[in-house]
XYZ file of C-alpha atoms in Angstrom:
247
model
C 205.099 166.423 99.147
C 206.722 166.292 102.590
C 210.081 168.018 102.958
C 212.807 165.365 103.363
C 214.781 167.368 105.941
C 211.675 167.581 108.139
C 211.010 163.859 107.742
C 214.602 162.910 108.551
C 214.542 165.115 111.645
C 211.300 163.507 112.819
C 212.437 159.934 112.317
C 216.006 160.182 113.556
C 215.526 162.187 116.737
C 216.187 159.901 119.783
C 213.389 159.276 122.285
C 215.317 161.141 125.000
C 215.249 164.288 122.870
C 211.494 164.028 122.442
C 211.065 163.630 126.205
C 213.063 166.814 126.780
C 211.119 168.661 124.096
C 207.697 167.599 125.307
C 208.510 168.281 128.934
C 209.443 171.813 128.049
C 206.060 172.307 126.428
C 204.389 170.865 129.502
C 206.250 173.313 131.710
C 205.380 176.239 129.447
C 201.671 175.472 129.416
C 201.125 174.283 132.986
C 200.367 177.739 134.364
C 197.930 178.561 131.563
C 196.038 175.286 131.940
C 195.787 174.896 135.705
C 193.503 171.910 136.329
C 190.748 172.061 138.906
C 191.530 170.175 142.083
C 195.288 170.665 141.897
C 196.802 173.094 144.420
C 198.679 175.893 142.646
C 201.829 175.234 144.683
C 201.771 171.602 143.544
C 201.640 172.651 139.890
C 204.360 175.209 140.504
C 206.584 172.469 141.926
C 205.930 170.275 138.885
C 206.619 173.171 136.544
C 209.873 174.084 138.303
C 211.070 170.469 138.143
C 210.291 170.274 134.436
C 212.031 173.592 133.791
C 215.199 172.597 135.650
C 215.446 168.909 134.758
C 213.924 168.601 131.301
C 214.748 171.860 129.566
C 214.859 171.313 125.795
C 216.869 174.455 125.019
C 216.458 175.995 121.569
C 216.143 172.725 119.636
C 213.642 173.341 116.810
C 210.792 170.875 116.516
C 209.252 169.609 113.275
C 206.117 168.814 115.290
C 203.529 171.222 116.662
C 203.053 170.241 120.269
C 199.919 170.548 122.405
C 200.087 169.609 126.088
C 197.048 169.508 128.371
C 197.021 168.834 132.095
C 194.216 166.768 133.555
C 192.906 166.866 137.122
C 193.942 165.101 140.277
C 191.503 162.549 141.659
C 188.984 164.697 143.624
C 188.847 161.993 146.287
C 192.452 162.656 147.228
C 193.042 164.373 150.560
C 196.672 165.409 150.355
C 198.341 166.293 153.634
C 200.509 169.438 153.747
C 203.953 168.710 152.370
C 207.198 170.679 152.690
C 208.804 169.023 149.637
C 207.051 167.435 146.681
C 209.094 165.468 144.160
C 207.741 165.147 140.599
C 208.813 162.102 138.568
C 207.959 160.003 135.543
C 206.636 156.564 136.590
C 208.611 153.575 135.204
C 207.703 152.791 131.613
C 206.026 156.177 131.162
C 206.902 158.771 128.538
C 205.470 162.170 127.702
C 203.553 161.007 124.638
C 199.819 160.630 124.158
C 197.723 159.993 127.259
C 200.204 159.668 130.114
C 200.758 160.842 133.685
C 203.236 162.708 135.861
C 203.983 161.347 139.330
C 204.026 163.646 142.380
C 205.212 162.316 145.734
C 205.645 163.912 149.128
C 209.148 163.223 150.442
C 209.071 165.597 153.412
C 205.906 166.113 155.402
C 203.710 164.842 158.204
C 202.406 162.118 155.899
C 204.069 160.602 152.839
C 201.802 160.448 149.801
C 201.968 159.727 146.089
C 199.642 161.127 143.406
C 199.428 161.126 139.637
C 198.527 164.081 137.420
C 197.052 163.040 134.024
C 198.780 164.592 131.032
C 197.800 164.454 127.370
C 200.486 165.206 124.810
C 199.584 165.744 121.154
C 202.277 166.017 118.498
C 200.943 167.416 115.219
C 203.145 166.766 112.221
C 203.345 165.638 108.566
C 201.903 162.256 107.628
C 200.060 160.386 104.886
C 196.313 159.678 105.083
C 194.622 156.922 103.117
C 192.276 157.838 100.236
C 189.415 155.406 99.670
C 189.548 151.782 100.803
C 192.686 149.665 100.416
C 192.386 145.906 100.908
C 195.049 143.649 102.473
C 197.464 142.418 99.816
C 196.830 145.380 97.520
C 200.070 147.133 96.583
C 200.055 150.772 97.684
C 200.789 153.453 95.101
C 201.339 157.191 95.491
C 197.672 157.693 94.535
C 196.440 155.827 97.629
C 197.304 158.530 100.184
C 197.669 162.280 100.493
C 199.863 164.514 102.645
C 198.142 165.761 105.819
C 198.886 166.850 109.365
C 197.979 164.348 112.113
C 198.617 163.700 115.783
C 201.661 161.425 115.864
C 201.008 160.645 119.534
C 197.497 159.294 118.938
C 198.870 155.760 118.596
C 201.941 153.930 119.865
C 202.836 152.748 116.358
C 205.165 155.258 114.632
C 203.959 157.337 111.700
C 205.356 156.431 108.274
C 206.340 159.954 107.264
C 208.424 159.202 104.173
C 206.418 158.356 101.055
C 209.141 155.999 99.822
C 208.642 153.872 102.936
C 205.041 152.906 102.079
C 204.750 153.037 98.285
C 205.038 149.480 96.969
C 204.054 147.867 100.263
C 200.761 146.210 101.204
C 198.334 146.805 104.100
C 198.236 144.347 106.985
C 194.480 145.001 107.237
C 191.774 146.921 105.403
C 192.548 150.638 105.399
C 189.871 153.322 105.130
C 189.748 156.976 104.128
C 191.429 159.300 106.610
C 193.585 156.729 108.408
C 197.155 157.923 108.878
C 199.695 155.360 107.717
C 201.630 153.830 110.612
C 204.265 151.126 110.720
C 201.925 148.413 112.010
C 199.534 148.996 109.066
C 201.903 148.019 106.243
C 204.412 145.369 105.286
C 206.662 144.672 102.347
C 204.894 143.159 99.348
C 205.650 139.690 97.997
C 207.067 140.275 94.518
C 207.600 136.689 93.330
C 206.614 133.187 94.366
C 208.689 130.056 94.820
C 209.478 128.580 91.410
C 209.835 131.942 89.648
C 212.862 132.639 87.454
C 214.887 135.509 88.935
C 218.030 137.457 88.198
C 220.849 136.889 90.688
C 223.471 139.573 91.200
C 226.434 138.227 93.187
C 229.059 140.770 94.168
C 232.222 141.003 96.211
C 235.211 143.324 96.503
C 235.773 144.757 93.050
C 233.560 142.364 91.075
C 229.949 141.496 90.218
C 228.586 138.359 88.559
C 225.070 138.225 87.146
C 223.176 135.010 86.477
C 219.743 133.461 86.607
C 218.167 130.922 88.881
C 214.927 129.536 90.237
C 213.518 130.892 93.476
C 212.907 128.163 96.044
C 211.225 130.560 98.482
C 208.852 133.485 98.058
C 210.442 136.880 97.511
C 209.600 139.901 99.662
C 211.460 143.148 98.990
C 214.146 143.716 101.614
C 213.984 140.168 102.958
C 216.065 137.048 102.345
C 215.145 134.635 99.538
C 216.811 131.381 98.436
C 217.631 130.684 94.793
C 218.819 127.504 93.045
C 221.316 128.332 90.304
C 221.582 126.410 87.023
C 224.568 124.452 88.397
C 222.495 123.305 91.393
C 224.147 125.659 93.879
C 221.738 127.275 96.352
C 222.357 130.913 97.248
C 220.630 133.220 99.730
C 220.303 136.917 99.060
C 218.234 140.028 99.637
C 215.280 140.657 97.313
C 215.925 143.980 95.562
C 212.838 144.104 93.308
C 210.359 141.849 91.521
C 213.096 140.152 89.496
C 216.413 140.603 91.301
C 218.091 138.934 94.258
C 221.378 140.428 95.446
C 224.000 138.121 96.990
C 227.107 139.350 98.816
C 230.089 137.008 98.531
């Protein structure tokens, strides 16, 4: 079972905090993983910029980070430069396969180069056991707790078991696949025409009645219900037999 405090930390941390955290790891490992074809002074400049601009401090991480530097294009012939400015290209983040920009802002010739970077973020997740077909409702027996690379895909990991149990796959899932948000969706729990319980509540009161669903019910989504008096109400599907209406 995954520790809830770890899961909450993983899911609630803002993207800016992850950028700071990952950049610090990049700075710490740059010297140990000097790529061929990159002048040492160029890497030193990148490392200094990361240290000064993106220092994560002592913030603990629930993920085990691995950062690897790639190599500059061997065809590049970079002119001597008195000042190199590292930067993150627009739309780029330090996550998965990415790149760090390096540009000469003071030299005989202005140039711009990109250093490939691969960031891996190992952390708690849930991996599928067996084969699960689309439409099949997931139970706690369909996956087991493992450690995976969160940065392997752009879709976020579903780290909390309660966020996938009771949902259905969007496609066929196979053994070993880590559950991500784009792989699951809420399950339909009743069809149009089903008799459902309607809980209507307001400040200081709650009224319970029954009605007929006039739209399919998906947990967490809006469904419409026709009450016995003909009134049509819209509410949030709470489970396979209850629609909650706020008045």
